[in-house]
Amino acid sequence: MTQLTQQILEDHMLMADPLKAKWMEEYMRGKFAFLGVQAPYRKEWFKGFWAENKNEIIQDYPALLNDLWHSDFREMQMVGLDILIKIQRKLTEEDITLLEDLITTKSWWDTVDMIASNSVAALLKKFDSLYEKYPIKWIQNKNIWLQRTAIIFQLKYKDEVNEDLLYDFILQTKDSKEFFIEKAAGWALRQYSKFNKQSVQNFIRSHPDLANLTVREGSKYLKR
């Protein structure tokens, strides 16, 4: 454990609230242990922590993120997400493997969606070599969280979404029967419909075998 990881853990233990921890664990279906530090308190703490340790964090972020992701408490992964946002512009082409590890370790929507729509999205947009290789690799992987990442990484691309890629990925996984894949497809369609309503409408109409959840989620803005 790095010295910074130890400091993060000790600081959060001082802010711990067992009653809130119980509620947070129930909300996350008992998948993770919590200290009971809610997001507003964590984010306020993080401002000072970042200001004091910025240079050290940037210098050794892979080791720090690895430590945080292997901590027993979910708040530690949340701090990791806060760090990823801060260092996003400093991520290198080689960091794609780090992001893959974070996506597939202690995977759940709260970490995967943030990584996919922010850090992964930024890296794939910045490096053509990654964009041409990794989304296709992920959609063909049996890991549902890598598949979900491939489907939703363009959420913030607005009108620059590669719709051929998006539609292809949705069709490749339409028989998944996995809630998080069906939901991801609908979310991606709904978001893209803000910028190309007709295209999404045509896609949904042309594929009546899409999952009901995907259609329901993807059609929300089409009815307006």
GROMACS .gro file of C-alpha atoms in nm:
model
  224
    1MET     CA    1   0.000   0.000   0.000
    2THR     CA    2   0.138   0.339  -0.098
    3GLN     CA    3   0.169   0.614   0.159
    4LEU     CA    4  -0.101   0.812  -0.020
    5THR     CA    5  -0.338   0.517  -0.013
    6GLN     CA    6  -0.283   0.483   0.360
    7GLN     CA    7  -0.357   0.853   0.408
    8ILE     CA    8  -0.676   0.830   0.199
    9LEU     CA    9  -0.800   0.534   0.399
   10GLU     CA   10  -0.719   0.690   0.737
   11ASP     CA   11  -0.889   1.018   0.640
   12HIS     CA   12  -1.201   0.834   0.531
   13MET     CA   13  -1.209   0.625   0.845
   14LEU     CA   14  -1.224   0.950   1.040
   15MET     CA   15  -1.529   1.051   0.834
   16ALA     CA   16  -1.692   0.706   0.858
   17ASP     CA   17  -2.058   0.677   0.952
   18PRO     CA   18  -2.168   0.315   1.026
   19LEU     CA   19  -2.538   0.395   0.980
   20LYS     CA   20  -2.480   0.546   0.638
   21ALA     CA   21  -2.247   0.259   0.553
   22LYS     CA   22  -2.528   0.011   0.612
   23TRP     CA   23  -2.766   0.205   0.389
   24MET     CA   24  -2.502   0.239   0.115
   25GLU     CA   25  -2.425  -0.133   0.125
   26GLU     CA   26  -2.794  -0.217   0.092
   27TYR     CA   27  -2.831   0.025  -0.202
   28MET     CA   28  -2.543  -0.152  -0.379
   29ARG     CA   29  -2.703  -0.492  -0.312
   30GLY     CA   30  -2.434  -0.595  -0.066
   31LYS     CA   31  -2.168  -0.615  -0.335
   32PHE     CA   32  -1.924  -0.382  -0.158
   33ALA     CA   33  -1.829  -0.278   0.192
   34PHE     CA   34  -1.862   0.092   0.273
   35LEU     CA   35  -1.726   0.321   0.539
   36GLY     CA   36  -2.031   0.545   0.510
   37VAL     CA   37  -1.868   0.855   0.360
   38GLN     CA   38  -2.120   1.017   0.128
   39ALA     CA   39  -2.020   1.185  -0.197
   40PRO     CA   40  -2.048   1.553  -0.087
   41TYR     CA   41  -1.814   1.492   0.208
   42ARG     CA   42  -1.571   1.291  -0.007
   43LYS     CA   43  -1.561   1.557  -0.275
   44GLU     CA   44  -1.503   1.836  -0.023
   45TRP     CA   45  -1.220   1.634   0.134
   46PHE     CA   46  -1.075   1.561  -0.210
   47LYS     CA   47  -1.026   1.931  -0.290
   48GLY     CA   48  -0.772   1.966  -0.011
   49PHE     CA   49  -0.615   1.628  -0.072
   50TRP     CA   50  -0.559   1.706  -0.441
   51ALA     CA   51  -0.418   2.053  -0.370
   52GLU     CA   52  -0.170   1.909  -0.121
   53ASN     CA   53  -0.065   1.598  -0.313
   54LYS     CA   54  -0.120   1.683  -0.679
   55ASN     CA   55   0.238   1.634  -0.795
   56GLU     CA   56   0.287   1.305  -0.613
   57ILE     CA   57  -0.044   1.171  -0.745
   58ILE     CA   58   0.042   1.258  -1.106
   59GLN     CA   59   0.386   1.105  -1.072
   60ASP     CA   60   0.263   0.763  -0.957
   61TYR     CA   61  -0.107   0.739  -1.046
   62PRO     CA   62  -0.097   0.379  -1.181
   63ALA     CA   63   0.024   0.238  -0.849
   64LEU     CA   64  -0.214   0.456  -0.651
   65LEU     CA   65  -0.516   0.360  -0.862
   66ASN     CA   66  -0.424  -0.007  -0.839
   67ASP     CA   67  -0.407   0.022  -0.460
   68LEU     CA   68  -0.739   0.202  -0.439
   69TRP     CA   69  -0.911  -0.055  -0.658
   70HIS     CA   70  -0.794  -0.338  -0.436
   71SER     CA   71  -0.910  -0.172  -0.116
   72ASP     CA   72  -1.198  -0.336   0.070
   73PHE     CA   73  -1.405  -0.016   0.085
   74ARG     CA   74  -1.602   0.124  -0.208
   75GLU     CA   75  -1.518   0.481  -0.117
   76MET     CA   76  -1.159   0.408  -0.215
   77GLN     CA   77  -1.266   0.329  -0.571
   78MET     CA   78  -1.472   0.651  -0.570
   79VAL     CA   79  -1.159   0.845  -0.479
   80GLY     CA   80  -0.989   0.665  -0.768
   81LEU     CA   81  -1.259   0.798  -1.002
   82ASP     CA   82  -1.202   1.150  -0.867
   83ILE     CA   83  -0.830   1.110  -0.942
   84LEU     CA   84  -0.898   0.979  -1.294
   85ILE     CA   85  -1.102   1.288  -1.375
   86LYS     CA   86  -0.821   1.513  -1.256
   87ILE     CA   87  -0.546   1.335  -1.453
   88GLN     CA   88  -0.754   1.257  -1.762
   89ARG     CA   89  -0.553   1.483  -1.994
   90LYS     CA   90  -0.230   1.323  -1.874
   91LEU     CA   91  -0.332   0.967  -1.959
   92THR     CA   92  -0.109   0.808  -2.222
   93GLU     CA   93  -0.178   0.553  -2.493
   94GLU     CA   94  -0.033   0.282  -2.268
   95ASP     CA   95  -0.286   0.361  -1.996
   96ILE     CA   96  -0.560   0.182  -2.188
   97THR     CA   97  -0.453  -0.143  -2.018
   98LEU     CA   98  -0.478   0.028  -1.679
   99LEU     CA   99  -0.833   0.135  -1.761
  100GLU     CA  100  -0.918  -0.218  -1.872
  101ASP     CA  101  -0.796  -0.348  -1.537
  102LEU     CA  102  -1.008  -0.093  -1.349
  103ILE     CA  103  -1.315  -0.179  -1.557
  104THR     CA  104  -1.281  -0.551  -1.489
  105THR     CA  105  -1.188  -0.525  -1.121
  106LYS     CA  106  -1.470  -0.486  -0.866
  107SER     CA  107  -1.695  -0.412  -1.161
  108TRP     CA  108  -2.030  -0.243  -1.120
  109TRP     CA  109  -2.213   0.037  -1.297
  110ASP     CA  110  -2.091   0.309  -1.058
  111THR     CA  111  -1.726   0.268  -1.158
  112VAL     CA  112  -1.757   0.129  -1.510
  113ASP     CA  113  -1.986   0.401  -1.643
  114MET     CA  114  -1.766   0.682  -1.515
  115ILE     CA  115  -1.451   0.528  -1.661
  116ALA     CA  116  -1.615   0.445  -1.995
  117SER     CA  117  -1.776   0.784  -2.057
  118ASN     CA  118  -1.480   0.991  -1.935
  119SER     CA  119  -1.131   0.837  -1.935
  120VAL     CA  120  -1.191   0.573  -2.202
  121ALA     CA  121  -1.384   0.819  -2.417
  122ALA     CA  122  -1.100   1.071  -2.397
  123LEU     CA  123  -0.827   0.819  -2.477
  124LEU     CA  124  -1.009   0.667  -2.774
  125LYS     CA  125  -1.078   1.010  -2.915
  126LYS     CA  126  -0.715   1.112  -2.873
  127PHE     CA  127  -0.548   0.799  -3.015
  128ASP     CA  128  -0.673   0.654  -3.343
  129SER     CA  129  -0.478   0.333  -3.285
  130LEU     CA  130  -0.679   0.267  -2.969
  131TYR     CA  131  -1.008   0.365  -3.129
  132GLU     CA  132  -0.954   0.120  -3.413
  133LYS     CA  133  -0.867  -0.172  -3.185
  134TYR     CA  134  -1.016  -0.167  -2.839
  135PRO     CA  135  -1.392  -0.113  -2.881
  136ILE     CA  136  -1.407  -0.404  -3.126
  137LYS     CA  137  -1.198  -0.615  -2.890
  138TRP     CA  138  -1.428  -0.533  -2.598
  139ILE     CA  139  -1.757  -0.599  -2.772
  140GLN     CA  140  -1.631  -0.946  -2.861
  141ASN     CA  141  -1.523  -1.015  -2.505
  142LYS     CA  142  -1.744  -1.225  -2.276
  143ASN     CA  143  -1.699  -0.974  -1.994
  144ILE     CA  144  -2.023  -0.775  -1.982
  145TRP     CA  145  -1.850  -0.468  -1.840
  146LEU     CA  146  -1.609  -0.446  -2.132
  147GLN     CA  147  -1.906  -0.491  -2.366
  148ARG     CA  148  -2.094  -0.217  -2.182
  149THR     CA  149  -1.789   0.008  -2.214
  150ALA     CA  150  -1.781  -0.048  -2.590
  151ILE     CA  151  -2.147   0.049  -2.617
  152ILE     CA  152  -2.144   0.361  -2.399
  153PHE     CA  153  -1.798   0.515  -2.447
  154GLN     CA  154  -1.944   0.757  -2.706
  155LEU     CA  155  -2.209   0.896  -2.468
  156LYS     CA  156  -2.047   1.241  -2.462
  157TYR     CA  157  -1.945   1.252  -2.829
  158LYS     CA  158  -2.267   1.439  -2.913
  159ASP     CA  159  -2.301   1.471  -3.291
  160GLU     CA  160  -1.959   1.311  -3.345
  161VAL     CA  161  -2.086   0.963  -3.256
  162ASN     CA  162  -1.978   0.693  -3.500
  163GLU     CA  163  -2.329   0.562  -3.547
  164ASP     CA  164  -2.223   0.268  -3.763
  165LEU     CA  165  -2.002   0.146  -3.479
  166LEU     CA  166  -2.270   0.209  -3.217
  167TYR     CA  167  -2.542   0.032  -3.411
  168ASP     CA  168  -2.313  -0.259  -3.494
  169PHE     CA  169  -2.225  -0.308  -3.128
  170ILE     CA  170  -2.590  -0.299  -3.025
  171LEU     CA  171  -2.679  -0.558  -3.286
  172GLN     CA  172  -2.388  -0.780  -3.185
  173THR     CA  173  -2.517  -0.792  -2.827
  174LYS     CA  174  -2.895  -0.775  -2.883
  175ASP     CA  175  -2.940  -1.140  -2.780
  176SER     CA  176  -2.742  -1.098  -2.458
  177LYS     CA  177  -3.040  -1.102  -2.216
  178GLU     CA  178  -2.807  -0.923  -1.974
  179PHE     CA  179  -2.974  -0.625  -1.805
  180PHE     CA  180  -2.662  -0.408  -1.807
  181ILE     CA  181  -2.613  -0.464  -2.180
  182GLU     CA  182  -2.976  -0.400  -2.274
  183LYS     CA  183  -2.977  -0.088  -2.055
  184ALA     CA  184  -2.648   0.036  -2.201
  185ALA     CA  185  -2.779   0.001  -2.556
  186GLY     CA  186  -3.092   0.197  -2.470
  187TRP     CA  187  -2.892   0.465  -2.289
  188ALA     CA  188  -2.656   0.508  -2.584
  189LEU     CA  189  -2.947   0.533  -2.829
  190ARG     CA  190  -3.132   0.781  -2.609
  191GLN     CA  191  -2.826   1.002  -2.578
  192TYR     CA  192  -2.754   0.994  -2.951
  193SER     CA  193  -3.117   1.072  -3.032
  194LYS     CA  194  -3.060   1.420  -2.888
  195PHE     CA  195  -2.842   1.490  -3.193
  196ASN     CA  196  -2.984   1.258  -3.460
  197LYS     CA  197  -3.341   1.172  -3.375
  198GLN     CA  198  -3.431   1.041  -3.719
  199SER     CA  199  -3.136   0.803  -3.736
  200VAL     CA  200  -3.217   0.646  -3.398
  201GLN     CA  201  -3.584   0.623  -3.488
  202ASN     CA  202  -3.501   0.448  -3.813
  203PHE     CA  203  -3.264   0.208  -3.637
  204ILE     CA  204  -3.519   0.105  -3.378
  205ARG     CA  205  -3.794   0.062  -3.636
  206SER     CA  206  -3.566  -0.146  -3.858
  207HIS     CA  207  -3.480  -0.389  -3.579
  208PRO     CA  208  -3.798  -0.513  -3.409
  209ASP     CA  209  -3.598  -0.785  -3.234
  210LEU     CA  210  -3.419  -0.539  -3.005
  211ALA     CA  211  -3.475  -0.600  -2.635
  212ASN     CA  212  -3.781  -0.427  -2.490
  213LEU     CA  213  -3.563  -0.249  -2.235
  214THR     CA  214  -3.334  -0.118  -2.508
  215VAL     CA  215  -3.628   0.011  -2.711
  216ARG     CA  216  -3.799   0.164  -2.411
  217GLU     CA  217  -3.487   0.347  -2.297
  218GLY     CA  218  -3.376   0.443  -2.645
  219SER     CA  219  -3.716   0.586  -2.742
  220LYS     CA  220  -3.764   0.823  -2.447
  221TYR     CA  221  -3.665   1.138  -2.638
  222LEU     CA  222  -3.826   1.025  -2.962
  223LYS     CA  223  -4.174   1.079  -2.817
  224ARG     CA  224  -4.118   1.445  -2.747
   0.00000   0.00000   0.00000
